[in-house]
JSON list of C-alpha atoms and ligand atoms in Angstrom, two decimals:
[
{"chain": "A", "resi": 1, "resn": "MET", "atom": "CA", "xyz": [115.53, 109.05, 113.38]},
{"chain": "A", "resi": 2, "resn": "ASN", "atom": "CA", "xyz": [114.78, 106.51, 116.09]},
{"chain": "A", "resi": 3, "resn": "ILE", "atom": "CA", "xyz": [116.47, 103.12, 115.77]},
{"chain": "A", "resi": 4, "resn": "ILE", "atom": "CA", "xyz": [114.63, 100.48, 117.78]},
{"chain": "A", "resi": 5, "resn": "PRO", "atom": "CA", "xyz": [115.25, 96.74, 118.18]},
{"chain": "A", "resi": 6, "resn": "LEU", "atom": "CA", "xyz": [111.85, 95.16, 118.83]},
{"chain": "A", "resi": 7, "resn": "PRO", "atom": "CA", "xyz": [112.36, 91.81, 120.60]},
{"chain": "A", "resi": 8, "resn": "ALA", "atom": "CA", "xyz": [110.63, 88.83, 118.98]},
{"chain": "A", "resi": 9, "resn": "PHE", "atom": "CA", "xyz": [110.60, 85.09, 119.71]},
{"chain": "A", "resi": 10, "resn": "THR", "atom": "CA", "xyz": [113.42, 84.14, 122.07]},
{"chain": "A", "resi": 11, "resn": "ASP", "atom": "CA", "xyz": [116.35, 86.08, 120.63]},
{"chain": "A", "resi": 12, "resn": "ASN", "atom": "CA", "xyz": [115.32, 87.90, 117.44]},
{"chain": "A", "resi": 13, "resn": "TYR", "atom": "CA", "xyz": [115.24, 91.64, 116.93]},
{"chain": "A", "resi": 14, "resn": "ILE", "atom": "CA", "xyz": [112.94, 93.25, 114.41]},
{"chain": "A", "resi": 15, "resn": "TRP", "atom": "CA", "xyz": [114.70, 96.55, 113.68]},
{"chain": "A", "resi": 16, "resn": "LEU", "atom": "CA", "xyz": [112.36, 99.49, 113.34]},
{"chain": "A", "resi": 17, "resn": "LEU", "atom": "CA", "xyz": [113.29, 102.98, 112.19]},
{"chain": "A", "resi": 18, "resn": "HIS", "atom": "CA", "xyz": [110.88, 105.86, 112.68]},
{"chain": "A", "resi": 19, "resn": "ASP", "atom": "CA", "xyz": [110.82, 109.64, 112.51]},
{"chain": "A", "resi": 20, "resn": "GLY", "atom": "CA", "xyz": [107.72, 110.11, 114.64]},
{"chain": "A", "resi": 21, "resn": "VAL", "atom": "CA", "xyz": [105.40, 109.79, 111.64]},
{"chain": "A", "resi": 22, "resn": "GLY", "atom": "CA", "xyz": [106.57, 107.02, 109.33]},
{"chain": "A", "resi": 23, "resn": "ALA", "atom": "CA", "xyz": [108.31, 103.73, 110.10]},
{"chain": "A", "resi": 24, "resn": "LEU", "atom": "CA", "xyz": [110.33, 101.05, 108.40]},
{"chain": "A", "resi": 25, "resn": "VAL", "atom": "CA", "xyz": [110.94, 97.50, 109.64]},
{"chain": "A", "resi": 26, "resn": "VAL", "atom": "CA", "xyz": [113.54, 94.89, 108.81]},
{"chain": "A", "resi": 27, "resn": "ASP", "atom": "CA", "xyz": [112.98, 91.12, 108.93]},
{"chain": "A", "resi": 28, "resn": "PRO", "atom": "CA", "xyz": [109.60, 91.00, 110.69]},
{"chain": "A", "resi": 29, "resn": "GLY", "atom": "CA", "xyz": [109.41, 87.33, 111.66]},
{"chain": "A", "resi": 30, "resn": "ASP", "atom": "CA", "xyz": [106.34, 88.23, 113.70]},
{"chain": "A", "resi": 31, "resn": "ALA", "atom": "CA", "xyz": [103.81, 90.97, 112.87]},
{"chain": "A", "resi": 32, "resn": "GLN", "atom": "CA", "xyz": [102.38, 91.48, 116.35]},
{"chain": "A", "resi": 33, "resn": "PRO", "atom": "CA", "xyz": [105.26, 93.30, 118.07]},
{"chain": "A", "resi": 34, "resn": "VAL", "atom": "CA", "xyz": [105.43, 95.63, 115.05]},
{"chain": "A", "resi": 35, "resn": "LEU", "atom": "CA", "xyz": [101.68, 96.29, 114.95]},
{"chain": "A", "resi": 36, "resn": "ASP", "atom": "CA", "xyz": [101.64, 96.94, 118.70]},
{"chain": "A", "resi": 37, "resn": "PHE", "atom": "CA", "xyz": [104.50, 99.41, 118.43]},
{"chain": "A", "resi": 38, "resn": "LEU", "atom": "CA", "xyz": [103.01, 101.21, 115.41]},
{"chain": "A", "resi": 39, "resn": "GLN", "atom": "CA", "xyz": [99.71, 101.60, 117.21]},
{"chain": "A", "resi": 40, "resn": "ARG", "atom": "CA", "xyz": [101.22, 102.74, 120.50]},
{"chain": "A", "resi": 41, "resn": "GLU", "atom": "CA", "xyz": [103.39, 105.37, 118.79]},
{"chain": "A", "resi": 42, "resn": "GLY", "atom": "CA", "xyz": [100.85, 106.38, 116.13]},
{"chain": "A", "resi": 43, "resn": "LEU", "atom": "CA", "xyz": [103.17, 105.51, 113.23]},
{"chain": "A", "resi": 44, "resn": "ARG", "atom": "CA", "xyz": [102.45, 104.58, 109.63]},
{"chain": "A", "resi": 45, "resn": "LEU", "atom": "CA", "xyz": [104.50, 101.68, 108.25]},
{"chain": "A", "resi": 46, "resn": "GLN", "atom": "CA", "xyz": [106.14, 102.73, 104.96]},
{"chain": "A", "resi": 47, "resn": "ALA", "atom": "CA", "xyz": [108.52, 99.89, 104.13]},
{"chain": "A", "resi": 48, "resn": "ILE", "atom": "CA", "xyz": [109.36, 96.29, 104.96]},
{"chain": "A", "resi": 49, "resn": "LEU", "atom": "CA", "xyz": [112.92, 95.14, 104.18]},
{"chain": "A", "resi": 50, "resn": "VAL", "atom": "CA", "xyz": [113.86, 91.45, 104.23]},
{"chain": "A", "resi": 51, "resn": "THR", "atom": "CA", "xyz": [117.39, 90.03, 104.21]},
{"chain": "A", "resi": 52, "resn": "HIS", "atom": "CA", "xyz": [116.76, 86.33, 103.58]},
{"chain": "A", "resi": 53, "resn": "HIS", "atom": "CA", "xyz": [114.08, 83.66, 103.42]},
{"chain": "A", "resi": 54, "resn": "HIS", "atom": "CA", "xyz": [114.14, 82.08, 106.91]},
{"chain": "A", "resi": 55, "resn": "PRO", "atom": "CA", "xyz": [110.73, 82.15, 108.63]},
{"chain": "A", "resi": 56, "resn": "ASP", "atom": "CA", "xyz": [112.02, 83.99, 111.72]},
{"chain": "A", "resi": 57, "resn": "HIS", "atom": "CA", "xyz": [112.68, 86.90, 109.30]},
{"chain": "A", "resi": 58, "resn": "THR", "atom": "CA", "xyz": [109.66, 86.63, 106.99]},
{"chain": "A", "resi": 59, "resn": "ALA", "atom": "CA", "xyz": [106.67, 85.10, 108.81]},
{"chain": "A", "resi": 60, "resn": "GLY", "atom": "CA", "xyz": [105.18, 88.49, 109.74]},
{"chain": "A", "resi": 61, "resn": "VAL", "atom": "CA", "xyz": [105.47, 90.02, 106.26]},
{"chain": "A", "resi": 62, "resn": "ASP", "atom": "CA", "xyz": [102.03, 89.04, 104.90]},
{"chain": "A", "resi": 63, "resn": "ALA", "atom": "CA", "xyz": [100.15, 90.23, 107.97]},
{"chain": "A", "resi": 64, "resn": "LEU", "atom": "CA", "xyz": [102.03, 93.54, 108.02]},
{"chain": "A", "resi": 65, "resn": "ARG", "atom": "CA", "xyz": [101.51, 94.10, 104.30]},
{"chain": "A", "resi": 66, "resn": "GLU", "atom": "CA", "xyz": [97.80, 93.40, 104.68]},
{"chain": "A", "resi": 67, "resn": "ALA", "atom": "CA", "xyz": [97.38, 95.58, 107.76]},
{"chain": "A", "resi": 68, "resn": "THR", "atom": "CA", "xyz": [99.39, 98.56, 106.51]},
{"chain": "A", "resi": 69, "resn": "GLY", "atom": "CA", "xyz": [99.77, 98.31, 102.72]},
{"chain": "A", "resi": 70, "resn": "ALA", "atom": "CA", "xyz": [103.52, 98.84, 103.14]},
{"chain": "A", "resi": 71, "resn": "PRO", "atom": "CA", "xyz": [105.69, 97.79, 100.19]},
{"chain": "A", "resi": 72, "resn": "VAL", "atom": "CA", "xyz": [108.15, 94.92, 100.68]},
{"chain": "A", "resi": 73, "resn": "TRP", "atom": "CA", "xyz": [111.71, 94.52, 99.41]},
{"chain": "A", "resi": 74, "resn": "GLY", "atom": "CA", "xyz": [113.70, 91.29, 99.48]},
{"chain": "A", "resi": 75, "resn": "PRO", "atom": "CA", "xyz": [116.38, 89.24, 97.76]},
{"chain": "A", "resi": 76, "resn": "VAL", "atom": "CA", "xyz": [116.09, 88.07, 94.15]},
{"chain": "A", "resi": 77, "resn": "ARG", "atom": "CA", "xyz": [117.29, 84.53, 94.62]},
{"chain": "A", "resi": 78, "resn": "GLU", "atom": "CA", "xyz": [115.14, 83.37, 97.53]},
{"chain": "A", "resi": 79, "resn": "ARG", "atom": "CA", "xyz": [111.62, 82.19, 98.18]},
{"chain": "A", "resi": 80, "resn": "MET", "atom": "CA", "xyz": [109.72, 85.18, 99.56]},
{"chain": "A", "resi": 81, "resn": "PRO", "atom": "CA", "xyz": [106.18, 86.10, 100.54]},
{"chain": "A", "resi": 82, "resn": "GLU", "atom": "CA", "xyz": [104.77, 87.76, 97.39]},
{"chain": "A", "resi": 83, "resn": "PRO", "atom": "CA", "xyz": [104.24, 90.42, 96.21]},
{"chain": "A", "resi": 84, "resn": "LEU", "atom": "CA", "xyz": [107.52, 92.23, 96.77]},
{"chain": "A", "resi": 85, "resn": "THR", "atom": "CA", "xyz": [110.22, 94.14, 94.91]},
{"chain": "A", "resi": 86, "resn": "ARG", "atom": "CA", "xyz": [113.28, 91.97, 94.50]},
{"chain": "A", "resi": 87, "resn": "VAL", "atom": "CA", "xyz": [116.68, 93.61, 94.81]},
{"chain": "A", "resi": 88, "resn": "THR", "atom": "CA", "xyz": [120.28, 92.53, 94.38]},
{"chain": "A", "resi": 89, "resn": "GLY", "atom": "CA", "xyz": [123.81, 93.86, 95.03]},
{"chain": "A", "resi": 90, "resn": "GLY", "atom": "CA", "xyz": [124.24, 97.45, 93.79]},
{"chain": "A", "resi": 91, "resn": "ASP", "atom": "CA", "xyz": [120.51, 98.22, 93.76]},
{"chain": "A", "resi": 92, "resn": "HIS", "atom": "CA", "xyz": [119.13, 100.99, 95.95]},
{"chain": "A", "resi": 93, "resn": "VAL", "atom": "CA", "xyz": [115.98, 101.11, 98.03]},
{"chain": "A", "resi": 94, "resn": "HIS", "atom": "CA", "xyz": [114.53, 104.52, 98.92]},
{"chain": "A", "resi": 95, "resn": "ALA", "atom": "CA", "xyz": [112.31, 104.45, 101.98]},
{"chain": "A", "resi": 96, "resn": "LEU", "atom": "CA", "xyz": [111.52, 106.82, 104.84]},
{"chain": "A", "resi": 97, "resn": "GLY", "atom": "CA", "xyz": [113.64, 109.49, 103.12]},
{"chain": "A", "resi": 98, "resn": "LEU", "atom": "CA", "xyz": [116.70, 107.24, 103.34]},
{"chain": "A", "resi": 99, "resn": "ASP", "atom": "CA", "xyz": [118.80, 105.60, 100.66]},
{"chain": "A", "resi": 100, "resn": "PHE", "atom": "CA", "xyz": [119.79, 101.97, 101.25]},
{"chain": "A", "resi": 101, "resn": "LYS", "atom": "CA", "xyz": [122.38, 100.30, 99.09]},
{"chain": "A", "resi": 102, "resn": "ILE", "atom": "CA", "xyz": [121.94, 96.56, 98.65]},
{"chain": "A", "resi": 103, "resn": "MET", "atom": "CA", "xyz": [124.92, 94.29, 99.22]},
{"chain": "A", "resi": 104, "resn": "ASP", "atom": "CA", "xyz": [125.03, 90.60, 98.28]},
{"chain": "A", "resi": 105, "resn": "VAL", "atom": "CA", "xyz": [126.28, 88.65, 101.30]},
{"chain": "A", "resi": 106, "resn": "PRO", "atom": "CA", "xyz": [125.78, 84.93, 100.57]},
{"chain": "A", "resi": 107, "resn": "GLY", "atom": "CA", "xyz": [126.85, 82.30, 103.12]},
{"chain": "A", "resi": 108, "resn": "HIS", "atom": "CA", "xyz": [124.10, 81.90, 105.72]},
{"chain": "A", "resi": 109, "resn": "THR", "atom": "CA", "xyz": [121.68, 81.50, 102.81]},
{"chain": "A", "resi": 110, "resn": "ALA", "atom": "CA", "xyz": [122.52, 81.50, 99.10]},
{"chain": "A", "resi": 111, "resn": "GLY", "atom": "CA", "xyz": [120.78, 84.79, 98.30]},
{"chain": "A", "resi": 112, "resn": "HIS", "atom": "CA", "xyz": [121.21, 86.71, 101.57]},
{"chain": "A", "resi": 113, "resn": "ILE", "atom": "CA", "xyz": [121.36, 90.50, 101.14]},
{"chain": "A", "resi": 114, "resn": "ALA", "atom": "CA", "xyz": [122.23, 93.40, 103.47]},
{"chain": "A", "resi": 115, "resn": "TYR", "atom": "CA", "xyz": [120.91, 96.97, 103.50]},
{"chain": "A", "resi": 116, "resn": "TYR", "atom": "CA", "xyz": [123.42, 99.78, 103.99]},
{"chain": "A", "resi": 117, "resn": "CYS", "atom": "CA", "xyz": [122.56, 103.43, 104.57]},
{"chain": "A", "resi": 118, "resn": "ASP", "atom": "CA", "xyz": [125.72, 105.56, 104.41]},
{"chain": "A", "resi": 119, "resn": "GLN", "atom": "CA", "xyz": [124.24, 108.55, 106.22]},
{"chain": "A", "resi": 120, "resn": "LEU", "atom": "CA", "xyz": [121.73, 108.46, 109.02]},
{"chain": "A", "resi": 121, "resn": "ASP", "atom": "CA", "xyz": [122.08, 111.20, 111.65]},
{"chain": "A", "resi": 122, "resn": "GLY", "atom": "CA", "xyz": [125.84, 111.40, 111.16]},
{"chain": "A", "resi": 123, "resn": "ALA", "atom": "CA", "xyz": [126.86, 107.76, 110.83]},
{"chain": "A", "resi": 124, "resn": "PRO", "atom": "CA", "xyz": [126.21, 104.82, 108.53]},
{"chain": "A", "resi": 125, "resn": "LEU", "atom": "CA", "xyz": [123.79, 102.04, 109.41]},
{"chain": "A", "resi": 126, "resn": "LEU", "atom": "CA", "xyz": [123.82, 98.40, 108.32]},
{"chain": "A", "resi": 127, "resn": "PHE", "atom": "CA", "xyz": [121.07, 95.80, 108.45]},
{"chain": "A", "resi": 128, "resn": "CYS", "atom": "CA", "xyz": [122.96, 92.56, 107.98]},
{"chain": "A", "resi": 129, "resn": "GLY", "atom": "CA", "xyz": [120.36, 89.93, 108.94]},
{"chain": "A", "resi": 130, "resn": "ASP", "atom": "CA", "xyz": [122.05, 86.67, 109.93]},
{"chain": "A", "resi": 131, "resn": "THR", "atom": "CA", "xyz": [125.38, 87.34, 108.19]},
{"chain": "A", "resi": 132, "resn": "LEU", "atom": "CA", "xyz": [127.32, 89.28, 110.83]},
{"chain": "A", "resi": 133, "resn": "PHE", "atom": "CA", "xyz": [126.50, 89.07, 114.53]},
{"chain": "A", "resi": 134, "resn": "SER", "atom": "CA", "xyz": [128.22, 90.86, 117.35]},
{"chain": "A", "resi": 135, "resn": "GLY", "atom": "CA", "xyz": [131.15, 88.58, 118.11]},
{"chain": "A", "resi": 136, "resn": "GLY", "atom": "CA", "xyz": [130.03, 86.02, 115.53]},
{"chain": "A", "resi": 137, "resn": "CYS", "atom": "CA", "xyz": [128.58, 85.21, 112.15]},
{"chain": "A", "resi": 138, "resn": "GLY", "atom": "CA", "xyz": [125.66, 83.21, 110.78]},
{"chain": "A", "resi": 139, "resn": "ARG", "atom": "CA", "xyz": [125.75, 79.47, 110.34]},
{"chain": "A", "resi": 140, "resn": "LEU", "atom": "CA", "xyz": [126.58, 78.26, 106.85]},
{"chain": "A", "resi": 141, "resn": "PHE", "atom": "CA", "xyz": [123.26, 76.69, 105.90]},
{"chain": "A", "resi": 142, "resn": "GLU", "atom": "CA", "xyz": [123.49, 77.23, 102.14]},
{"chain": "A", "resi": 143, "resn": "GLY", "atom": "CA", "xyz": [126.90, 78.74, 101.49]},
{"chain": "A", "resi": 144, "resn": "THR", "atom": "CA", "xyz": [130.56, 77.81, 101.69]},
{"chain": "A", "resi": 145, "resn": "PRO", "atom": "CA", "xyz": [133.23, 79.16, 104.03]},
{"chain": "A", "resi": 146, "resn": "ALA", "atom": "CA", "xyz": [134.76, 81.01, 101.03]},
{"chain": "A", "resi": 147, "resn": "GLN", "atom": "CA", "xyz": [131.45, 82.75, 100.31]},
{"chain": "A", "resi": 148, "resn": "MET", "atom": "CA", "xyz": [130.89, 83.75, 103.92]},
{"chain": "A", "resi": 149, "resn": "LEU", "atom": "CA", "xyz": [134.46, 84.99, 104.30]},
{"chain": "A", "resi": 150, "resn": "ALA", "atom": "CA", "xyz": [134.04, 87.12, 101.16]},
{"chain": "A", "resi": 151, "resn": "SER", "atom": "CA", "xyz": [130.71, 88.46, 102.42]},
{"chain": "A", "resi": 152, "resn": "LEU", "atom": "CA", "xyz": [132.20, 89.38, 105.80]},
{"chain": "A", "resi": 153, "resn": "ASP", "atom": "CA", "xyz": [135.14, 91.04, 103.99]},
{"chain": "A", "resi": 154, "resn": "THR", "atom": "CA", "xyz": [132.62, 93.18, 102.08]},
{"chain": "A", "resi": 155, "resn": "LEU", "atom": "CA", "xyz": [130.93, 94.25, 105.32]},
{"chain": "A", "resi": 156, "resn": "ALA", "atom": "CA", "xyz": [134.25, 94.78, 107.12]},
{"chain": "A", "resi": 157, "resn": "ALA", "atom": "CA", "xyz": [135.29, 97.25, 104.39]},
{"chain": "A", "resi": 158, "resn": "LEU", "atom": "CA", "xyz": [132.45, 99.63, 105.35]},
{"chain": "A", "resi": 159, "resn": "PRO", "atom": "CA", "xyz": [133.34, 102.66, 107.52]},
{"chain": "A", "resi": 160, "resn": "GLY", "atom": "CA", "xyz": [134.27, 101.80, 111.12]},
{"chain": "A", "resi": 161, "resn": "ALA", "atom": "CA", "xyz": [131.51, 104.02, 112.50]},
{"chain": "A", "resi": 162, "resn": "THR", "atom": "CA", "xyz": [128.88, 101.90, 110.77]},
{"chain": "A", "resi": 163, "resn": "ARG", "atom": "CA", "xyz": [126.26, 100.78, 113.27]},
{"chain": "A", "resi": 164, "resn": "VAL", "atom": "CA", "xyz": [125.69, 97.05, 112.86]},
{"chain": "A", "resi": 165, "resn": "CYS", "atom": "CA", "xyz": [122.07, 95.98, 113.31]},
{"chain": "A", "resi": 166, "resn": "CYS", "atom": "CA", "xyz": [122.01, 92.18, 113.49]},
{"chain": "A", "resi": 167, "resn": "THR", "atom": "CA", "xyz": [118.83, 90.14, 113.76]},
{"chain": "A", "resi": 168, "resn": "HIS", "atom": "CA", "xyz": [119.72, 88.06, 116.83]},
{"chain": "A", "resi": 169, "resn": "GLU", "atom": "CA", "xyz": [120.83, 88.67, 120.42]},
{"chain": "A", "resi": 170, "resn": "TYR", "atom": "CA", "xyz": [123.57, 86.03, 120.28]},
{"chain": "A", "resi": 171, "resn": "THR", "atom": "CA", "xyz": [126.29, 88.28, 121.63]},
{"chain": "A", "resi": 172, "resn": "LEU", "atom": "CA", "xyz": [127.14, 86.64, 124.97]},
{"chain": "A", "resi": 173, "resn": "ALA", "atom": "CA", "xyz": [127.29, 83.11, 123.52]},
{"chain": "A", "resi": 174, "resn": "ASN", "atom": "CA", "xyz": [129.38, 84.41, 120.62]},
{"chain": "A", "resi": 175, "resn": "LEU", "atom": "CA", "xyz": [131.78, 86.15, 122.99]},
{"chain": "A", "resi": 176, "resn": "ARG", "atom": "CA", "xyz": [132.23, 83.03, 125.14]},
{"chain": "A", "resi": 177, "resn": "PHE", "atom": "CA", "xyz": [133.40, 81.26, 122.00]},
{"chain": "A", "resi": 178, "resn": "ALA", "atom": "CA", "xyz": [135.52, 84.24, 120.93]},
{"chain": "A", "resi": 179, "resn": "MET", "atom": "CA", "xyz": [137.31, 84.22, 124.30]},
{"chain": "A", "resi": 180, "resn": "ALA", "atom": "CA", "xyz": [138.08, 80.52, 123.88]},
{"chain": "A", "resi": 181, "resn": "VAL", "atom": "CA", "xyz": [139.63, 81.26, 120.48]},
{"chain": "A", "resi": 182, "resn": "GLU", "atom": "CA", "xyz": [141.44, 84.39, 121.56]},
{"chain": "A", "resi": 183, "resn": "PRO", "atom": "CA", "xyz": [141.97, 84.30, 125.35]},
{"chain": "A", "resi": 184, "resn": "ASP", "atom": "CA", "xyz": [144.53, 87.13, 125.34]},
{"chain": "A", "resi": 185, "resn": "ASN", "atom": "CA", "xyz": [142.33, 89.74, 123.63]},
{"chain": "A", "resi": 186, "resn": "ALA", "atom": "CA", "xyz": [141.70, 92.40, 126.33]},
{"chain": "A", "resi": 187, "resn": "ALA", "atom": "CA", "xyz": [139.20, 94.33, 124.19]},
{"chain": "A", "resi": 188, "resn": "LEU", "atom": "CA", "xyz": [137.19, 91.14, 123.98]},
{"chain": "A", "resi": 189, "resn": "THR", "atom": "CA", "xyz": [137.07, 90.45, 127.73]},
{"chain": "A", "resi": 190, "resn": "ASN", "atom": "CA", "xyz": [136.15, 94.10, 128.41]},
{"chain": "A", "resi": 191, "resn": "TYR", "atom": "CA", "xyz": [133.36, 93.96, 125.85]},
{"chain": "A", "resi": 192, "resn": "PHE", "atom": "CA", "xyz": [132.09, 90.70, 127.34]},
{"chain": "A", "resi": 193, "resn": "SER", "atom": "CA", "xyz": [131.74, 92.34, 130.79]},
{"chain": "A", "resi": 194, "resn": "ALA", "atom": "CA", "xyz": [129.95, 95.34, 129.27]},
{"chain": "A", "resi": 195, "resn": "CYS", "atom": "CA", "xyz": [127.54, 93.06, 127.39]},
{"chain": "A", "resi": 196, "resn": "GLN", "atom": "CA", "xyz": [126.96, 90.93, 130.48]},
{"chain": "A", "resi": 197, "resn": "SER", "atom": "CA", "xyz": [125.78, 93.94, 132.46]},
{"chain": "A", "resi": 198, "resn": "LEU", "atom": "CA", "xyz": [123.57, 95.09, 129.55]},
{"chain": "A", "resi": 199, "resn": "ARG", "atom": "CA", "xyz": [121.92, 91.67, 129.45]},
{"chain": "A", "resi": 200, "resn": "GLN", "atom": "CA", "xyz": [121.49, 91.61, 133.22]},
{"chain": "A", "resi": 201, "resn": "GLN", "atom": "CA", "xyz": [119.43, 94.77, 132.76]},
{"chain": "A", "resi": 202, "resn": "GLN", "atom": "CA", "xyz": [117.62, 93.09, 129.85]},
{"chain": "A", "resi": 203, "resn": "ARG", "atom": "CA", "xyz": [119.01, 95.67, 127.45]},
{"chain": "A", "resi": 204, "resn": "PRO", "atom": "CA", "xyz": [120.16, 94.82, 123.91]},
{"chain": "A", "resi": 205, "resn": "THR", "atom": "CA", "xyz": [123.87, 94.60, 123.16]},
{"chain": "A", "resi": 206, "resn": "LEU", "atom": "CA", "xyz": [123.11, 95.98, 119.69]},
{"chain": "A", "resi": 207, "resn": "PRO", "atom": "CA", "xyz": [123.73, 97.86, 117.51]},
{"chain": "A", "resi": 208, "resn": "SER", "atom": "CA", "xyz": [127.43, 97.19, 117.52]},
{"chain": "A", "resi": 209, "resn": "THR", "atom": "CA", "xyz": [129.92, 99.06, 115.32]},
{"chain": "A", "resi": 210, "resn": "LEU", "atom": "CA", "xyz": [132.34, 97.75, 112.73]},
{"chain": "A", "resi": 211, "resn": "THR", "atom": "CA", "xyz": [135.28, 99.29, 114.59]},
{"chain": "A", "resi": 212, "resn": "LEU", "atom": "CA", "xyz": [134.34, 97.24, 117.65]},
{"chain": "A", "resi": 213, "resn": "GLU", "atom": "CA", "xyz": [133.66, 94.05, 115.66]},
{"chain": "A", "resi": 214, "resn": "LEU", "atom": "CA", "xyz": [137.08, 94.30, 114.02]},
{"chain": "A", "resi": 215, "resn": "GLN", "atom": "CA", "xyz": [138.59, 94.23, 117.53]},
{"chain": "A", "resi": 216, "resn": "ILE", "atom": "CA", "xyz": [136.59, 91.36, 118.99]},
{"chain": "A", "resi": 217, "resn": "ASN", "atom": "CA", "xyz": [134.88, 89.22, 116.32]},
{"chain": "A", "resi": 218, "resn": "PRO", "atom": "CA", "xyz": [136.90, 86.07, 115.51]},
{"chain": "A", "resi": 219, "resn": "PHE", "atom": "CA", "xyz": [135.15, 85.75, 112.14]},
{"chain": "A", "resi": 220, "resn": "LEU", "atom": "CA", "xyz": [136.45, 89.19, 111.10]},
{"chain": "A", "resi": 221, "resn": "ARG", "atom": "CA", "xyz": [139.88, 88.42, 112.56]},
{"chain": "A", "resi": 222, "resn": "SER", "atom": "CA", "xyz": [140.39, 84.91, 111.18]},
{"chain": "A", "resi": 223, "resn": "ARG", "atom": "CA", "xyz": [143.48, 85.86, 109.13]},
{"chain": "A", "resi": 224, "resn": "LEU", "atom": "CA", "xyz": [145.45, 87.11, 112.14]},
{"chain": "A", "resi": 225, "resn": "PRO", "atom": "CA", "xyz": [148.29, 84.77, 113.17]},
{"chain": "A", "resi": 226, "resn": "ALA", "atom": "CA", "xyz": [146.79, 84.02, 116.62]},
{"chain": "A", "resi": 227, "resn": "LEU", "atom": "CA", "xyz": [143.49, 82.98, 115.05]},
{"chain": "A", "resi": 228, "resn": "MET", "atom": "CA", "xyz": [145.11, 80.96, 112.25]},
{"chain": "A", "resi": 229, "resn": "THR", "atom": "CA", "xyz": [147.02, 79.11, 114.99]},
{"chain": "A", "resi": 230, "resn": "ALA", "atom": "CA", "xyz": [143.87, 78.52, 117.04]},
{"chain": "A", "resi": 231, "resn": "ALA", "atom": "CA", "xyz": [142.01, 77.26, 113.96]},
{"chain": "A", "resi": 232, "resn": "ARG", "atom": "CA", "xyz": [144.86, 74.85, 113.21]},
{"chain": "A", "resi": 233, "resn": "ALA", "atom": "CA", "xyz": [144.76, 73.56, 116.79]},
{"chain": "A", "resi": 234, "resn": "PHE", "atom": "CA", "xyz": [141.10, 72.66, 116.17]},
{"chain": "A", "resi": 235, "resn": "ASP", "atom": "CA", "xyz": [141.69, 71.24, 112.68]},
{"chain": "A", "resi": 236, "resn": "ALA", "atom": "CA", "xyz": [145.24, 70.44, 111.61]},
{"chain": "A", "resi": 237, "resn": "GLN", "atom": "CA", "xyz": [144.21, 70.65, 107.93]},
{"chain": "A", "resi": 238, "resn": "ALA", "atom": "CA", "xyz": [143.17, 74.28, 108.27]},
{"chain": "A", "resi": 239, "resn": "THR", "atom": "CA", "xyz": [146.32, 75.85, 106.88]},
{"chain": "A", "resi": 240, "resn": "ASP", "atom": "CA", "xyz": [144.94, 78.44, 104.42]},
{"chain": "A", "resi": 241, "resn": "GLU", "atom": "CA", "xyz": [142.68, 81.45, 105.07]},
{"chain": "A", "resi": 242, "resn": "VAL", "atom": "CA", "xyz": [139.47, 79.87, 103.85]},
{"chain": "A", "resi": 243, "resn": "SER", "atom": "CA", "xyz": [139.90, 76.56, 105.66]},
{"chain": "A", "resi": 244, "resn": "ALA", "atom": "CA", "xyz": [140.95, 78.40, 108.85]},
{"chain": "A", "resi": 245, "resn": "PHE", "atom": "CA", "xyz": [137.73, 80.40, 108.63]},
{"chain": "A", "resi": 246, "resn": "GLY", "atom": "CA", "xyz": [135.78, 77.20, 107.97]},
{"chain": "A", "resi": 247, "resn": "ALA", "atom": "CA", "xyz": [137.45, 75.52, 110.96]},
{"chain": "A", "resi": 248, "resn": "LEU", "atom": "CA", "xyz": [136.47, 78.41, 113.25]},
{"chain": "A", "resi": 249, "resn": "ARG", "atom": "CA", "xyz": [132.88, 78.16, 112.03]},
{"chain": "A", "resi": 250, "resn": "GLN", "atom": "CA", "xyz": [132.92, 74.38, 112.56]},
{"chain": "A", "resi": 251, "resn": "TRP", "atom": "CA", "xyz": [134.42, 74.78, 116.03]},
{"chain": "A", "resi": 252, "resn": "LYS", "atom": "CA", "xyz": [131.70, 77.31, 116.95]},
{"chain": "A", "resi": 253, "resn": "ASN", "atom": "CA", "xyz": [129.00, 74.88, 115.77]},
{"chain": "A", "resi": 254, "resn": "GLN", "atom": "CA", "xyz": [130.08, 72.33, 118.34]},
{"chain": "A", "resi": 255, "resn": "PHE", "atom": "CA", "xyz": [131.17, 74.77, 121.08]},
{"chain": "B", "resi": 1, "resn": "ZN", "atom": "ZN1", "xyz": [118.48, 82.99, 109.20]},
{"chain": "B", "resi": 2, "resn": "FE", "atom": "FE1", "xyz": [117.50, 84.26, 111.93]}
]
């Protein structure tokens, strides 16, 4: 299976899986890059998966559905381009010969879902939309810090080898913040240099893996003493796990 991040807008990726014949896309905010790729490679679109309602993830859905007839899946609790099949945590989507388990990951939006395939060419694969980014997490537009922390805990419990397919190339900016929070983390500074050279060659920093994220992502590490201390330095009230996480998110917003 080929796993391809199609660049869209300034920093989005539309993830596309294909086996040389059929294809699946995730969060097509724009139809054109997908249509161009399908045509160039001679692929038939078989499924469109959507993680949440923001236009940079949904605006290409109607055009792709009309052009290809591909079925669409998306979250139950959000406004979506109809028609689609709505799915929620614990449901499964079968597409392109793969089985995706749906996980509820509210926080960025109230009904945000993720798609998890536990076996794809030897390792799991996760489409997590705007919930988990490499070195960061989504902004809390509709959810609370407690919800986002719980959602990230759910994702962090997946196998370490899970490939993390996020919808934005935010890695370098996230890592600059992460290094401010955790200046003594050597894995983090090494990863930053590796990502810098990838970006200089205009290559994606994604997919990441959960093992790596657990080493470098402050939003997956917020309970560690060094991060609790850093959060409290930003906000003296942030003494418990949830408020420390919320303080980190707040700090990132104004970083
Ligand atoms: Zn979003
Ligand atoms: Fe987005």
